[in-house]
Coordinates of C-alpha atoms in Angstrom, one line a residue:
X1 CA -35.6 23.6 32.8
X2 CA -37.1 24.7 29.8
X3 CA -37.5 22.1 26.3
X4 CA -34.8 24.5 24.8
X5 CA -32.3 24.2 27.4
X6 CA -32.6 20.4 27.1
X7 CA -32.5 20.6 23.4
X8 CA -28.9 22.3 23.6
X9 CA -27.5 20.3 26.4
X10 CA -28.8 17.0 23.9
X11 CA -26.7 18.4 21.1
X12 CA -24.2 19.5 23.1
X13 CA -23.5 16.0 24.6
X14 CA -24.3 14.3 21.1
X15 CA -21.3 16.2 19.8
X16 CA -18.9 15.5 22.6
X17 CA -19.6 11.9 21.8
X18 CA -18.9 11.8 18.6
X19 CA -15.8 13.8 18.9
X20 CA -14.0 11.7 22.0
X21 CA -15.4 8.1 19.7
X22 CA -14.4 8.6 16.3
X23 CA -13.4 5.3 15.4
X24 CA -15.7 2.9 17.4
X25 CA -19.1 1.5 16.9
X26 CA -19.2 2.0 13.4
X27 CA -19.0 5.7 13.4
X28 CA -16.8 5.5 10.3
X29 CA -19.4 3.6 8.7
X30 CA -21.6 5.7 9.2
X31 CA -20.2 8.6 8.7
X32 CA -19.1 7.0 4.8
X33 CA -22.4 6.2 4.2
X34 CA -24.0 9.4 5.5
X35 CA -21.4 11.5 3.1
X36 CA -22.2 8.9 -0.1
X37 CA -18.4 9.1 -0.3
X38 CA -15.4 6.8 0.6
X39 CA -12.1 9.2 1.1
X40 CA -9.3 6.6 0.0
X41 CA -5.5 7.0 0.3
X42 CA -3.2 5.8 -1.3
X43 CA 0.2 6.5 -3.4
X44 CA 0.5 9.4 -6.7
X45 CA 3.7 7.9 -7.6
X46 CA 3.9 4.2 -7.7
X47 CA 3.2 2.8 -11.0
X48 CA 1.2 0.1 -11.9
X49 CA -0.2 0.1 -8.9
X50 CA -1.4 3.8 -8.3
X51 CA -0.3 6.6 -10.6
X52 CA -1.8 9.9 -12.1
X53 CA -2.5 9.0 -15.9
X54 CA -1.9 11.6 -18.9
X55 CA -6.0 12.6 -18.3
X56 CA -4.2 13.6 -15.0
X57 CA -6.6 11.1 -12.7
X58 CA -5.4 8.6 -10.4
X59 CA -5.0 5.4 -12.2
X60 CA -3.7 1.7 -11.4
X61 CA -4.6 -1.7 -9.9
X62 CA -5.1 -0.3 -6.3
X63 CA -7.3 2.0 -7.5
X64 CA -8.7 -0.2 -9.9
X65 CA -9.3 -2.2 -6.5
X66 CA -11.0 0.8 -3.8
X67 CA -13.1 1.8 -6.7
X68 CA -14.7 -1.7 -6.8
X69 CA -14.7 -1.7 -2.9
X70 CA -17.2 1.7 -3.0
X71 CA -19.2 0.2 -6.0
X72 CA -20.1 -2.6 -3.4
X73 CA -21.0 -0.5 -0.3
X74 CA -22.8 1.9 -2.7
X75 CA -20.9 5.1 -2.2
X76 CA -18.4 7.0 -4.6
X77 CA -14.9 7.4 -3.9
X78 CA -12.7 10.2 -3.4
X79 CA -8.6 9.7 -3.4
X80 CA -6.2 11.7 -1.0
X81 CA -2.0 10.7 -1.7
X82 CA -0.5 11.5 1.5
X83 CA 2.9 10.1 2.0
X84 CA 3.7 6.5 3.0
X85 CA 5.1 7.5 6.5
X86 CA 2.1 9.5 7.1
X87 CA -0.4 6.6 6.1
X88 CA 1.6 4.2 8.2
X89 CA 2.3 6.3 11.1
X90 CA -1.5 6.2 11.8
X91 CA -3.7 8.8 13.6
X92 CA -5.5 9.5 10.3
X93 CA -8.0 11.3 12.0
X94 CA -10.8 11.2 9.7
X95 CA -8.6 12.7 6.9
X96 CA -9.7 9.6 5.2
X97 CA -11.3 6.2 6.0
X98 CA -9.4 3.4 4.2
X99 CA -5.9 2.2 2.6
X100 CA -5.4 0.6 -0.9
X101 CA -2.1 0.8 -1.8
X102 CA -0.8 -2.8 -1.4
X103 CA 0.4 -2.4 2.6
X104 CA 1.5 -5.8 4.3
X105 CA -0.2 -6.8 7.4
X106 CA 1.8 -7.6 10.4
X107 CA 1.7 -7.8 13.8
X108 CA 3.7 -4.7 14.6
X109 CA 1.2 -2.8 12.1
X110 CA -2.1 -4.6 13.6
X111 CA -1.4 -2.7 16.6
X112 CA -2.5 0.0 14.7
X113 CA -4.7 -0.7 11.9
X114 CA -7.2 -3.5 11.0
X115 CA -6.4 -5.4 7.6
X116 CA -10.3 -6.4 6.8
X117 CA -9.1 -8.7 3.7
X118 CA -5.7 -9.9 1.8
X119 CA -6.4 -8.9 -1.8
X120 CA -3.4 -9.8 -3.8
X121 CA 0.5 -11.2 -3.6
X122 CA 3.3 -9.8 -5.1
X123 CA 6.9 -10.4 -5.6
X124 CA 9.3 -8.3 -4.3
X125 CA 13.0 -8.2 -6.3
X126 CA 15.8 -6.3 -6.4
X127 CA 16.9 -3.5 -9.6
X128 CA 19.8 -3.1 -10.5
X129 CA 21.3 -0.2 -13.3
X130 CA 21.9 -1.7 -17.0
X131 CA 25.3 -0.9 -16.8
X132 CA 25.4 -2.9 -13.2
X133 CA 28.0 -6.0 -13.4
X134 CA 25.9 -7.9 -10.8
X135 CA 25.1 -11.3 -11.9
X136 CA 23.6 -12.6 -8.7
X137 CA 22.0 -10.8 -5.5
X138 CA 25.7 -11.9 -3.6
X139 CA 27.4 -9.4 -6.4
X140 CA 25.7 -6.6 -4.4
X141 CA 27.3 -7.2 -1.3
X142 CA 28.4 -4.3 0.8
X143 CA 26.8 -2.0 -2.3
X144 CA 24.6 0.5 -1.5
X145 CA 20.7 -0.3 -1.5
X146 CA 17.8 2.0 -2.0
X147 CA 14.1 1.4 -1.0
X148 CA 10.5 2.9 0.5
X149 CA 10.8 4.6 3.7
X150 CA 9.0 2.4 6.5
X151 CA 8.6 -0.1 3.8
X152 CA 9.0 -4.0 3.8
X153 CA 11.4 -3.3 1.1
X154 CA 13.4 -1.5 3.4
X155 CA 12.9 -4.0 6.0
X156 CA 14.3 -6.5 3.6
X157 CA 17.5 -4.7 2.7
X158 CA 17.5 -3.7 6.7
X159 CA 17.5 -7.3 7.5
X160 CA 14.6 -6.6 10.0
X161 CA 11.6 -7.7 7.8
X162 CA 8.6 -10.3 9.8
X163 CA 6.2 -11.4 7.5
X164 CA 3.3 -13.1 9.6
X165 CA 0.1 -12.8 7.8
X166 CA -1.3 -15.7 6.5
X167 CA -0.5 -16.9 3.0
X168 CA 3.1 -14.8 3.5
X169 CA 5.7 -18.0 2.3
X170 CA 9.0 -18.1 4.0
X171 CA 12.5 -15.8 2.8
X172 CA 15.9 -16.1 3.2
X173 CA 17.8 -12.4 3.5
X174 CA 20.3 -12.1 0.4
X175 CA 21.3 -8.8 0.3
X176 CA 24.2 -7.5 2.5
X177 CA 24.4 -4.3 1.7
X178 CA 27.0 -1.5 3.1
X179 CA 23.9 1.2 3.4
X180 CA 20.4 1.4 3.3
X181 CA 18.8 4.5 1.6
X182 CA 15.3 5.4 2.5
X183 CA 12.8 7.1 0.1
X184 CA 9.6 8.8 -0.5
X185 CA 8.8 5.7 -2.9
X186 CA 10.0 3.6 -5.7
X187 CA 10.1 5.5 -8.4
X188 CA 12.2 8.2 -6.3
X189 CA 14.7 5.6 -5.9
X190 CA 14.4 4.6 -9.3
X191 CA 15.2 8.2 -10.6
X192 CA 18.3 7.9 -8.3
X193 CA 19.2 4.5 -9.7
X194 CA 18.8 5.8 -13.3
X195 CA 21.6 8.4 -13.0
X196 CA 24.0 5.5 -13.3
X197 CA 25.6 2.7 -11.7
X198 CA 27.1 3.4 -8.3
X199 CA 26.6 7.2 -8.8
X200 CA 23.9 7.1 -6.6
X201 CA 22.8 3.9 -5.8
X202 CA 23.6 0.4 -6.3
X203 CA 20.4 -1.0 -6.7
X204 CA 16.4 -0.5 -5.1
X205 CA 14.3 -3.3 -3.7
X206 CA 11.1 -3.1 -4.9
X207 CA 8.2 -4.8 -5.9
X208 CA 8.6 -6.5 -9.3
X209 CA 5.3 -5.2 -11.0
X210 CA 7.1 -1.7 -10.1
X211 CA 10.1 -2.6 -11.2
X212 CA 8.5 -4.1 -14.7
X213 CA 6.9 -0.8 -15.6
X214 CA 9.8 1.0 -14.4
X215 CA 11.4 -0.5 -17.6
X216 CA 8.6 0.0 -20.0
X217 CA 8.6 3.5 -18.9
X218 CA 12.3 3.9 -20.2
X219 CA 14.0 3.6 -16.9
X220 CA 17.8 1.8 -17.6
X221 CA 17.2 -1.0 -15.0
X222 CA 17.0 -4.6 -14.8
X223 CA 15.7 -7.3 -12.1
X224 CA 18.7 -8.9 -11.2
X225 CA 18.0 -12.7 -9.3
X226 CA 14.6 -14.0 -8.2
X227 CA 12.2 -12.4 -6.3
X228 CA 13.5 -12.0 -2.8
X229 CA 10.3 -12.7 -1.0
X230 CA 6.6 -12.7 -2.1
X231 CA 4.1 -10.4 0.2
X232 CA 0.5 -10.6 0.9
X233 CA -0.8 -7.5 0.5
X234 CA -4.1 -6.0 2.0
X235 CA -6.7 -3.2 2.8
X236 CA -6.3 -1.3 5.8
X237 CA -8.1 0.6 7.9
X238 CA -7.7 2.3 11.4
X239 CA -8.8 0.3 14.2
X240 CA -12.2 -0.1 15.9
X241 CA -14.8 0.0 13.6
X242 CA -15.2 -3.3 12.9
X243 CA -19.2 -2.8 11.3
X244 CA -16.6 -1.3 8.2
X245 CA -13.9 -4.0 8.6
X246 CA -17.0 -6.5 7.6
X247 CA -18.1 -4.3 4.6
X248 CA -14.6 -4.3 3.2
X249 CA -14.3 -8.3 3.9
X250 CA -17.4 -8.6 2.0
X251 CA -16.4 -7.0 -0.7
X252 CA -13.1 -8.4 -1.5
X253 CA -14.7 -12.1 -1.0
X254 CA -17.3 -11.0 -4.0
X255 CA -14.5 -9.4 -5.8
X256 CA -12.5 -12.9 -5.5
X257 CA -15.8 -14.7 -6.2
X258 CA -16.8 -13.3 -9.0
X259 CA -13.5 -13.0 -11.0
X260 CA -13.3 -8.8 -10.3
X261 CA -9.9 -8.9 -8.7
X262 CA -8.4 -11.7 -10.9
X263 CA -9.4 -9.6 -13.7
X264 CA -8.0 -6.7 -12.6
X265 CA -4.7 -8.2 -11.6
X266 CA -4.8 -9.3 -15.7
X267 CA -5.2 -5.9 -16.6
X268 CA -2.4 -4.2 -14.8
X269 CA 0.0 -6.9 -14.3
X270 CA -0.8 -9.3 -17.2
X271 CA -1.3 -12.3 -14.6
X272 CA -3.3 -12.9 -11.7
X273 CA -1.8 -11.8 -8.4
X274 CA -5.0 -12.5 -6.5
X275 CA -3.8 -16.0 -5.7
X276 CA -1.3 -17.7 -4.7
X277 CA -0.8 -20.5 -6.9

């Protein structure tokens, strides 16, 4: 066998390798820190925490958040905005390596992704039209409800919502509603609320920093009772590269440590969601 016939089988088998074990043993790691470059995904559309600004760049609190996560492992980071579904449905294959755009762990999604660190909580409430008549969450009782595709939101108004992570306090389910309508995100269902009470919708479960900005932004809406249930919200990441789940970790406990993520909560939010009390 001559050295060049070895050389080619080496490469040969060096490449089937790394093509059947993407996603173990640090290989996306590795592969983030060979490229200099972290590919994050998260949402165009979902204002404060991820939006594209009037410079047209991604802008928000989650970004805010991933940009501070490559700053620590030393790379730069590049932003992909596939769909919710998509992100949650998993098989990223390598179309990007992490998640920060406020996703709650649970056990049904651990089967599928590894949440390296909690970074903030947030209420999630209900929005109603201005014109509504709803007083309470009860008013809205066999009414129509909008909210996120695959989303805890639309868990919530779905009655099937299980908040395990740790930090998550408990709920109680007060919404009956007659339907349930799914969307791309938020402000989708906020452009449906917006045409009117009842005309479309009846009112959209969201999360209440959404539904805040919503209203700044003009939208005719209101939060109509309290928060219906408060949600840790974390990083994500496919699972098996657990070299990268550490990095992440690490990260977020400096972030937390040195102030970063408090301060960033101020900024967007105008009160720190990095804690719990």
């Amino acid at each position: 066998m001559t050295i060049w016939t070895r050389r080619q089988l080496t490469i040969a088998a060096v490449a089937l390798a790394l093509g059947a074990y993407p996603a173990h043993a640090g290989a996306v790691l590795d592969r983030v820190m060979a490229a200099g470059t972290l590919k994050v995904a998260t949402d165009a559309n979902w204002a404060p925490q991820s939006f594209v600004n009037a410079s047209n760049e991604l802008d928000g609190f989650d970004v805010d958040v991933a940009k501070a996560i490559g700053k620590h492992l030393g790379v730069k980071v590049e932003f992909v905005t596939p769909g919710w579904d998509i992100i949650t449905a998993g098989n990223w294959a390598g179309r990007w390596d992490m998640h920060a755009g406020s996703m709650t762990p649970t056990k049904k999604r651990a089967e599928i992704f590894d949440f390296p660190a909690v970074y903030y909580y947030t209420p999630a409430a209900v929005a109603v039209h201005k014109d509504s008549k709803a007083k309470t969450l009860a008013d809205l009782d066999g009414k129509v409800v909008g909210a996120t595709s695959t989303s805890t939101f639309e868990a919530y108004a779905k009655k099937d919502l299980t908040l395990d992570a740790a930090g998550a306090p408990p709920f109680e389910y007060k919404l009956n509603p007659k339907e349930v309508h799914s969307y791309e995100n938020s402000t989708t269902a906020f452009d449906d609320l917006r045409l009117g009470d009842g005309v479309r919708l009846d009112a959209v479960v969201s999360s209440l920093p959404s539904i805040l900005d919503a209203e700044k932004a003009g939208y005719p809406i209101k939060q109509v009772g309290d928060p219906v249930f408060h949600e840790p919200l974390a990083i994500a990441i496919e699972r098996g590269d657990p070299e990268l789940s550490a990095k992440i970790a690490d990260a977020v406990k400096a972030m937390k440590a040195d102030g970063t993520l408090s301060k960033l909560s101020e900024k967007w939010y105008g009160q720190d969601y990095s804690k719990t009390n």
